[in-house]
Structures are given as C-alpha cells and as structure tokens.
PDB file of C-alpha atoms in Angstrom:
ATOM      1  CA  UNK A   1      -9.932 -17.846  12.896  1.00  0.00           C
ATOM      2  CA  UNK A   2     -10.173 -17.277  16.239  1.00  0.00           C
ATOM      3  CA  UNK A   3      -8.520 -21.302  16.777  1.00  0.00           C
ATOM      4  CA  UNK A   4      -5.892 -19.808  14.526  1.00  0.00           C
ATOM      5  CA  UNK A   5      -5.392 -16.965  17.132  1.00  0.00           C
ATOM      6  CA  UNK A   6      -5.468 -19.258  20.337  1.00  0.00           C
ATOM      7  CA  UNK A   7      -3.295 -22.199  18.984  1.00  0.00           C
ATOM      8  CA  UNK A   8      -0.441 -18.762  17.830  1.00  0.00           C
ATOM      9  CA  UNK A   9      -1.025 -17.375  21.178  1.00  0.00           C
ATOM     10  CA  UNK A  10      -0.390 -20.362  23.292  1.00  0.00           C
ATOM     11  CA  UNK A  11       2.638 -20.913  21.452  1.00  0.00           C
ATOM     12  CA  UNK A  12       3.846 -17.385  22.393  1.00  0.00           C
ATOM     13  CA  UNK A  13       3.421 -17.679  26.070  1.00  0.00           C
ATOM     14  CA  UNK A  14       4.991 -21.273  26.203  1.00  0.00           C
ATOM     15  CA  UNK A  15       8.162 -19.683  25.073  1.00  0.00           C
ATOM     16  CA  UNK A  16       8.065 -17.250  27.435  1.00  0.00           C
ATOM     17  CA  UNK A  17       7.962 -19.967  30.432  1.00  0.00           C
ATOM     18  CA  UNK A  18      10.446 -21.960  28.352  1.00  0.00           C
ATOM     19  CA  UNK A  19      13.129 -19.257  29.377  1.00  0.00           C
ATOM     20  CA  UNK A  20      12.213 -18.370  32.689  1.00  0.00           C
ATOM     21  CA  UNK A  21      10.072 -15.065  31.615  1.00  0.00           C
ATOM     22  CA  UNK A  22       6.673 -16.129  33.096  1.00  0.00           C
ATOM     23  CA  UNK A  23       3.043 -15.184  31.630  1.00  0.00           C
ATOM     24  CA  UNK A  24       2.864 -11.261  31.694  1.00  0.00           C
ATOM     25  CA  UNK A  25      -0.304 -11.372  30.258  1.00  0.00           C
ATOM     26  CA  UNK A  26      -3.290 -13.550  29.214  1.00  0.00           C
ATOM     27  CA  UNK A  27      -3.096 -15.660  26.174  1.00  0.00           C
ATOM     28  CA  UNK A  28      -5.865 -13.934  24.558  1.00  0.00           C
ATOM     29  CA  UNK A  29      -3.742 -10.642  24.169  1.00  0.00           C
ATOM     30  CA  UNK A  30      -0.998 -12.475  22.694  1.00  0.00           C
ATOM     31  CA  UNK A  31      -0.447 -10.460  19.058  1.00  0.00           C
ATOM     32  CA  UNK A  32      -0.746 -12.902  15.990  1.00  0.00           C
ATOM     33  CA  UNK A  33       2.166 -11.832  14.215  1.00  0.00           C
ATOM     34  CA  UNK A  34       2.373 -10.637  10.525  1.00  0.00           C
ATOM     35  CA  UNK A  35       6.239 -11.193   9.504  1.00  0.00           C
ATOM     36  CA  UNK A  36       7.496 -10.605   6.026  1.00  0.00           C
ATOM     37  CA  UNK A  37       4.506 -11.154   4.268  1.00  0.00           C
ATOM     38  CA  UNK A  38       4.425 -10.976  -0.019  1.00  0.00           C
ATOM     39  CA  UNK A  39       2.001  -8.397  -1.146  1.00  0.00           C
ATOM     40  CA  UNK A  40       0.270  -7.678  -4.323  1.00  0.00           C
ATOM     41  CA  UNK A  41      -1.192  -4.520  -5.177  1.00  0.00           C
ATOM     42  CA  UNK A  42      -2.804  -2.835  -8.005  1.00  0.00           C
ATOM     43  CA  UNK A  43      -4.507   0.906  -8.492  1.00  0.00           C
ATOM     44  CA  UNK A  44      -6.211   2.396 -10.906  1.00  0.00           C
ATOM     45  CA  UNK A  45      -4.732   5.776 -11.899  1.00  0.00           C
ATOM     46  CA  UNK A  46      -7.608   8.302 -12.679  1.00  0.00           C
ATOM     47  CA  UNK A  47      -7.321  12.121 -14.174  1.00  0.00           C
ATOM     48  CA  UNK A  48      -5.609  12.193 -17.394  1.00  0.00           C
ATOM     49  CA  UNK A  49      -3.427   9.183 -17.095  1.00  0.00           C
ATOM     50  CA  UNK A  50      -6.738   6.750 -16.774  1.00  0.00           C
ATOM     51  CA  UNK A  51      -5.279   3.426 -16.722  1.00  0.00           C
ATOM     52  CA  UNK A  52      -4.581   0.464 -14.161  1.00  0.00           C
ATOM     53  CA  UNK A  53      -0.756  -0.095 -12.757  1.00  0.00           C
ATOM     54  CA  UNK A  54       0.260  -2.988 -11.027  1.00  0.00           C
ATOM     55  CA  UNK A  55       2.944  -2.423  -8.255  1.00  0.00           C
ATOM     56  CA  UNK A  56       6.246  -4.701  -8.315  1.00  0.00           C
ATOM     57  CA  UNK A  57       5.420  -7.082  -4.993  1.00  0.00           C
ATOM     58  CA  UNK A  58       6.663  -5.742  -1.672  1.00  0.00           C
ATOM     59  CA  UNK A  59       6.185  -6.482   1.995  1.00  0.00           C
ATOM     60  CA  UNK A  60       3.698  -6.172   5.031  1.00  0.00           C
ATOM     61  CA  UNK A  61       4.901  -6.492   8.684  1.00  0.00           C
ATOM     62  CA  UNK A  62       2.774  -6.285  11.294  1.00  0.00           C
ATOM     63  CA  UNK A  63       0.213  -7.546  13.797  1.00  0.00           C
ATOM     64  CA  UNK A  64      -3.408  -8.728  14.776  1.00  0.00           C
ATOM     65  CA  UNK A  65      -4.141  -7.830  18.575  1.00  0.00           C
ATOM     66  CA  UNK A  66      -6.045 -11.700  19.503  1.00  0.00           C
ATOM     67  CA  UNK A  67      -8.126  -9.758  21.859  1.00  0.00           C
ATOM     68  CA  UNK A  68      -9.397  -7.054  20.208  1.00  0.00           C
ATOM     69  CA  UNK A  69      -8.759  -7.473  16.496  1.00  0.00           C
ATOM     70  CA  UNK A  70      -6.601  -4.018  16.222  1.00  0.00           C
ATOM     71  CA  UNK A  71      -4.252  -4.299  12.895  1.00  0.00           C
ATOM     72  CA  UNK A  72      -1.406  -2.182  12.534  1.00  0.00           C
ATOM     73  CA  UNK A  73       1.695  -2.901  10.231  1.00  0.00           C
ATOM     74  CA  UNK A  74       4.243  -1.307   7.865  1.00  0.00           C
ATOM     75  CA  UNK A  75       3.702  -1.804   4.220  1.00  0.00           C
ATOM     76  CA  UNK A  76       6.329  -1.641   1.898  1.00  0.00           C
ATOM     77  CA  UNK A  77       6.463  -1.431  -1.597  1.00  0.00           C
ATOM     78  CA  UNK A  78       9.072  -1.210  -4.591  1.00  0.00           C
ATOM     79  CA  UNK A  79       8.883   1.853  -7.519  1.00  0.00           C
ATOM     80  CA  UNK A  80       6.728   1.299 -10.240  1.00  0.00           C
ATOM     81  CA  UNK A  81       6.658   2.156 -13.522  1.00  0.00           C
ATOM     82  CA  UNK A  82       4.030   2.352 -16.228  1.00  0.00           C
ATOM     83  CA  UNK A  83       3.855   3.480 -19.892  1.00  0.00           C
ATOM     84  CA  UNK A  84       1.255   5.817 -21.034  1.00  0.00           C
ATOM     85  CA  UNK A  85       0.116   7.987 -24.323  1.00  0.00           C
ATOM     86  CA  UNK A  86       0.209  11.764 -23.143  1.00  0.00           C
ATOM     87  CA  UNK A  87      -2.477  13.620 -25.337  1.00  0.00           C
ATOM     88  CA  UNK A  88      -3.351   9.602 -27.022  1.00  0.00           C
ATOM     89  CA  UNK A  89      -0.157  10.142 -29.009  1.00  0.00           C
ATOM     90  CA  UNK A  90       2.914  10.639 -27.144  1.00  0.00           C
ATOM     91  CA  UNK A  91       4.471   7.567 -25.383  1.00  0.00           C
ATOM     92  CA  UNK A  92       5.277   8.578 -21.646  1.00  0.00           C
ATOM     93  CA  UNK A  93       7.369   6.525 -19.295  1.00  0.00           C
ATOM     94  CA  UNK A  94       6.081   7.167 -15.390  1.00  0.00           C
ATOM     95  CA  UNK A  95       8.242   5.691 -12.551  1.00  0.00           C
ATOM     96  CA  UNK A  96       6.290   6.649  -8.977  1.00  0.00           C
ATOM     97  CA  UNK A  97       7.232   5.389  -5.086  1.00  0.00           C
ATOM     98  CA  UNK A  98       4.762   4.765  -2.972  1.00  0.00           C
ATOM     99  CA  UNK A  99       6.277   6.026   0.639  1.00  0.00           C
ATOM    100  CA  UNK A 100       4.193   5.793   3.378  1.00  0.00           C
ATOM    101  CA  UNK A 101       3.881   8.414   6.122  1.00  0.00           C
ATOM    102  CA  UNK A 102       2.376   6.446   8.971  1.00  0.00           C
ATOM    103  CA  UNK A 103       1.932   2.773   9.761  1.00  0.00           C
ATOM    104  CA  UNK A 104      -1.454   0.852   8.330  1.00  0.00           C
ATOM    105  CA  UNK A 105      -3.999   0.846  10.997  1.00  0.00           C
ATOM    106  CA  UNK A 106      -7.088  -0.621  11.000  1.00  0.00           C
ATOM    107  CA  UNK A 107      -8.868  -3.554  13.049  1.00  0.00           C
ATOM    108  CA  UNK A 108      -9.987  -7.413  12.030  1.00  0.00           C
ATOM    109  CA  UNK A 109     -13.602  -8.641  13.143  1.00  0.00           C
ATOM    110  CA  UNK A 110     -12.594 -12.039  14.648  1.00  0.00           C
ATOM    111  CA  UNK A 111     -15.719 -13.538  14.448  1.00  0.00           C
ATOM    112  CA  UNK A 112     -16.459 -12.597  10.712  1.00  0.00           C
ATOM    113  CA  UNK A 113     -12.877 -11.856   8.856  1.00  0.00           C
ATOM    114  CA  UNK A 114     -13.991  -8.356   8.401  1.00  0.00           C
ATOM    115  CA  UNK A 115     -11.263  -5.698   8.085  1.00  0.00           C
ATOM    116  CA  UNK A 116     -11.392  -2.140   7.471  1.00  0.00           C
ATOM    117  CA  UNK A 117      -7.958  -0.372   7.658  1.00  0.00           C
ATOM    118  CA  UNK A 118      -6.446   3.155   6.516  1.00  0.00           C
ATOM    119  CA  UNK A 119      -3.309   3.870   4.531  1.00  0.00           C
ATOM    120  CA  UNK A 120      -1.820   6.663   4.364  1.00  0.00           C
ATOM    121  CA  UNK A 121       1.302   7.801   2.291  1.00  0.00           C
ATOM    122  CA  UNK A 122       2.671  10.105  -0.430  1.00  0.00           C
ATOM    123  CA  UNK A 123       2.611   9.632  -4.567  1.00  0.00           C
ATOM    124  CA  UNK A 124       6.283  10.563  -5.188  1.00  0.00           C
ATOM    125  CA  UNK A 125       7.389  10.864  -9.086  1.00  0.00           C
ATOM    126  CA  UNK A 126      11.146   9.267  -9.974  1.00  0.00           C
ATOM    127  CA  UNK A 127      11.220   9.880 -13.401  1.00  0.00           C
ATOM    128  CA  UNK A 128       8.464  11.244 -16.206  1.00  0.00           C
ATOM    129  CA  UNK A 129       9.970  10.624 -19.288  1.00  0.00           C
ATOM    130  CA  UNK A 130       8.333  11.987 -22.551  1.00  0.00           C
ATOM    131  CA  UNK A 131       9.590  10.826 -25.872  1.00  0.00           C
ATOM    132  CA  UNK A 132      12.879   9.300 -23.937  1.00  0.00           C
ATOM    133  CA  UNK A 133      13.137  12.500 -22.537  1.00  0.00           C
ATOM    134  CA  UNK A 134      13.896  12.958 -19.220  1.00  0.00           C
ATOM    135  CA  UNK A 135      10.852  15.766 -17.422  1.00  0.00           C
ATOM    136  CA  UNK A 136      11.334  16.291 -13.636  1.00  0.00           C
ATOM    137  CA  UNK A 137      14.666  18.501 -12.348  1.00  0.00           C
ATOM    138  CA  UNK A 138      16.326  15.375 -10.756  1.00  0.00           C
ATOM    139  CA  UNK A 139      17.421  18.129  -7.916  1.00  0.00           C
ATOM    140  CA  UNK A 140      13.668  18.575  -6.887  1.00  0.00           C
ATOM    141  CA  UNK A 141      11.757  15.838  -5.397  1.00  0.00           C
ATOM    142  CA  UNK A 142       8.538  15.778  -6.951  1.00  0.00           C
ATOM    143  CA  UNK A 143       5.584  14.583  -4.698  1.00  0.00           C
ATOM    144  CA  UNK A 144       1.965  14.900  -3.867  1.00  0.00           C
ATOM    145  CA  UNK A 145       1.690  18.519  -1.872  1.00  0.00           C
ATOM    146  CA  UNK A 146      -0.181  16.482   1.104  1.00  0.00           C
ATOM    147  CA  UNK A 147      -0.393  13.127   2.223  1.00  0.00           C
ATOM    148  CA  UNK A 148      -3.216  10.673   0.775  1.00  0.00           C
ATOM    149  CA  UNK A 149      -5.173   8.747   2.936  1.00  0.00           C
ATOM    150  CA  UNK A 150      -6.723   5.700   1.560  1.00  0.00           C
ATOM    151  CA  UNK A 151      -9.901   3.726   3.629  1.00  0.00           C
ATOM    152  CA  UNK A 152      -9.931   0.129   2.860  1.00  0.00           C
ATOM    153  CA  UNK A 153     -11.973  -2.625   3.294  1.00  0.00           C
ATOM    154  CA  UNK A 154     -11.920  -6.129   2.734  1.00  0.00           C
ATOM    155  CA  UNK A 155     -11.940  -9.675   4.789  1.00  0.00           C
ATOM    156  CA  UNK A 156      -8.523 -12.156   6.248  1.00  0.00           C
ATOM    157  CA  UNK A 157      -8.776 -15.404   5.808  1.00  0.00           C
ATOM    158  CA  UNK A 158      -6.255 -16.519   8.829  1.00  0.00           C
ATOM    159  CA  UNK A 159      -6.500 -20.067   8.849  1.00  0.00           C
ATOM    160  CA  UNK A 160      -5.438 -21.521   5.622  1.00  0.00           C
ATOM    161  CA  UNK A 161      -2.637 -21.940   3.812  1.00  0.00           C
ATOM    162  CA  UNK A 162      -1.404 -19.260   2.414  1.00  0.00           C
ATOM    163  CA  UNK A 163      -3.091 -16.954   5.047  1.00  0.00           C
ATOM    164  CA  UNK A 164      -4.653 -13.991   3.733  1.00  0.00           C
ATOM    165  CA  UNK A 165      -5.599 -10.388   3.538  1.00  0.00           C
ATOM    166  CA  UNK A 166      -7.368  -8.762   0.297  1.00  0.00           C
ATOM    167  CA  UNK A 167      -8.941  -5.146   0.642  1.00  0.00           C
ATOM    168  CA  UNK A 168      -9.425  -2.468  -1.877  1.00  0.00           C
ATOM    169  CA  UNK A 169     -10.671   1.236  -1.410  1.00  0.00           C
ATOM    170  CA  UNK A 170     -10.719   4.659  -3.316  1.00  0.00           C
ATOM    171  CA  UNK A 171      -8.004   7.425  -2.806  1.00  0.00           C
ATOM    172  CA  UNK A 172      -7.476  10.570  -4.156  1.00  0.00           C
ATOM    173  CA  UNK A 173      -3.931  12.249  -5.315  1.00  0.00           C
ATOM    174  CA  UNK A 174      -3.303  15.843  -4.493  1.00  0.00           C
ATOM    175  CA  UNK A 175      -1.441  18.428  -6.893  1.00  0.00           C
ATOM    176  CA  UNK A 176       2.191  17.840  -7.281  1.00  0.00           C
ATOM    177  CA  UNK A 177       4.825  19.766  -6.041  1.00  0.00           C
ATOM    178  CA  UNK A 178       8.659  19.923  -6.716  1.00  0.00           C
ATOM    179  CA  UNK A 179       8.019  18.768 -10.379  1.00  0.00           C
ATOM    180  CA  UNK A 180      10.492  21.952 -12.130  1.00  0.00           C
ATOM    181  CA  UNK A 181       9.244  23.620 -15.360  1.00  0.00           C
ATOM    182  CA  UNK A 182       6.964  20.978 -16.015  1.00  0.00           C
ATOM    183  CA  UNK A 183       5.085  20.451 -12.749  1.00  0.00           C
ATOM    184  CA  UNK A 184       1.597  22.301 -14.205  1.00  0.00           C
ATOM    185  CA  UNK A 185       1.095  19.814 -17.000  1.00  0.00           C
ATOM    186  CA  UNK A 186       2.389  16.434 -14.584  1.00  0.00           C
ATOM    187  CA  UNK A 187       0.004  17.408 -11.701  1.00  0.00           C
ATOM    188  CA  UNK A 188      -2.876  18.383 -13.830  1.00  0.00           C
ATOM    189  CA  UNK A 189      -2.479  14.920 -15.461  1.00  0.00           C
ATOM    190  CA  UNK A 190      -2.045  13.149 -12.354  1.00  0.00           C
ATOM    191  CA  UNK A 191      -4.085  14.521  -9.573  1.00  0.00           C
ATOM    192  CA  UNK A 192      -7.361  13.914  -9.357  1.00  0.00           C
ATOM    193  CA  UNK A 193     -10.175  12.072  -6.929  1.00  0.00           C
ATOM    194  CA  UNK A 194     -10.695   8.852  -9.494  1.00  0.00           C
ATOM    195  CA  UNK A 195      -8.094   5.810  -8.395  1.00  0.00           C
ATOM    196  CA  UNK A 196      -8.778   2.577  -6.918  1.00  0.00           C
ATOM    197  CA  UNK A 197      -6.496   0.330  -4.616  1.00  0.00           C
ATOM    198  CA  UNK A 198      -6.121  -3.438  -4.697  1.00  0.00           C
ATOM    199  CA  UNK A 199      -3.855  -4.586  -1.628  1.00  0.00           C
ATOM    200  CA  UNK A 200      -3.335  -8.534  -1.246  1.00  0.00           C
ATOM    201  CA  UNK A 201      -0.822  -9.887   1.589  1.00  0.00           C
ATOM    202  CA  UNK A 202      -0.435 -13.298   2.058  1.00  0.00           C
ATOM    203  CA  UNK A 203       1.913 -15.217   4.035  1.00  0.00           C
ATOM    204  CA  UNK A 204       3.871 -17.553   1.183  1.00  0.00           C
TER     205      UNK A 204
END
C-alpha cells in the first residue's frame, strides 16, 4: 500500500515541475486521490420494517492524506426503494434518499489497511405508498428529526485492481418529522436503534 501511495505521489509532483509549478511540498503529503469511484451499499432496516435494502450504486470522491492516512470524501448515493408488508399483510412501497450532511471522515492505517470512518447524513422519505396509495403530503418533506451518524470500520485494499474499500457499522434512525397525517405510524415503523450498513467503493 504504502508503494501504491509513493509511486501516486511521485507522479503528482512530476506534473507539477512539468509546468513550471515546483515541489511545494514533500512527496509523502501528496493526497492519493479517490475520483468517481462505484459504490455498493446495503443496510439493514430495523424497527417494524425489519428487512435488508440494497441501495441503487452511487459515487465516492475523495482522498487518502499519504502521510498521515486521514480519509475524507463525499459519498453519493441514488433513492431507493423497497417493498414491505405493513402489519405482515399490507404491501407497502418505501422510496428513501440518503443525503448526507457532512463529508465522510475517517483515517486509513497505512501499514495495515485499517480504516475506521464516520458518516453522517439524514433518512429522508420520497414516497410511502400503502395499497398504491400515496401516504406523505408531497408539500412536507419528511425526514429524520436529527442527523444520523454512522461509525464504520473496515480495511482498503489500495494496490490491486479494482482498488478497494469495504466497511460496515451500526446506525440508528431518529423519529420522523414532516411526514403529514400519517407521520406517527411511518416514524414508529421506521425509527429505531437496529440497522446495519454495508459500504463498498471500488475504483472500476
């Protein structure tokens, strides 16, 4: 890994002489770059839904600091939708958004692959559909009340082919606000302490 991070940093700084910029720093705190890459994620949705959802693949942009391992990026992800029996009997169509509120931070051991990392983003409801019929007050935007942080650990395997980082961790999803008539019932279903998250990025 760390031959991964040398060979990427020399690169860097031989473009920067290449147009007349000069070294403004030391090779080792070159950033290895994280550009574009696919992502697959999974949860498991606790409380009353109790089932796992995977998330349409999205994005992760970001970087690796080569000197001391700090991560930080901007994961992006597409809605989701999932199908459900409300009370085991009643089909119920749930399309969520995952929207971040800060940037992933976190920070890679270089000598081991070790990464630990925190997320941390609203659980925002598009569309609860019961029956085929349509739940949340479109004019309300129906979220988690606060933010939920997610710790996650896991290892990145730099220096193959498809690189890659996997790490999973627990979360917890706060009562819903903004729901309209329905909102006890949807965030009594949905909140809850019990949910997994399964976050693989790769680089093809």
């Amino acid at each position: 890994m760390r031959r991964l991070f040398s060979r990427a940093a020399a690169g860097v700084c031989v473009a920067a002489l290449s147009i007349g910029i000069g070294l403004a720093q030391p090779a080792s705190a070159v950033p290895f770059p994280i550009e574009n890459w696919h992502t697959q994620v999974t949860t498991h949705i606790g409380g009353g839904i109790n089932m796992d959802v995977a998330i349409p693949a999205g994005t992760f942009s970001g970087s690796v600091e080569t000197d001391t391992g700090a991560l930080t990026g901007d994961l992006n992800l597409p809605p989701a939708t999932f199908t459900y029996n409300f009370f085991f009997l009643l089909p119920t169509e749930v399309t969520f958004q995952v929207d971040p509120t800060a940037p992933i931070s976190g920070n890679v051991d270089l000598s081991t692959g070790a990464v630990t990392a925190t997320a941390t983003f609203d659980v925002r409801l598009t569309s609860v559909k019961l029956l085929g019929l349509e739940l949340l007050d479109q004019a309300q935007t129906c979220k988690t009340s606060t933010p939920t942080t997610a710790q996650l650990s896991g290892t990145a395997n730099l220096s193959t082919q498809p690189a890659e980082v996997a790490l999973t961790g627990n979360y917890a999803i706060a009562n819903l606000t903004g729901c309209g008539f329905w909102e006890f019932i949807i965030s009594g279903v949905t909140a809850g302490p019990d949910n997994t998250l399964n976050v693989t990025i790769h680089s093809s």
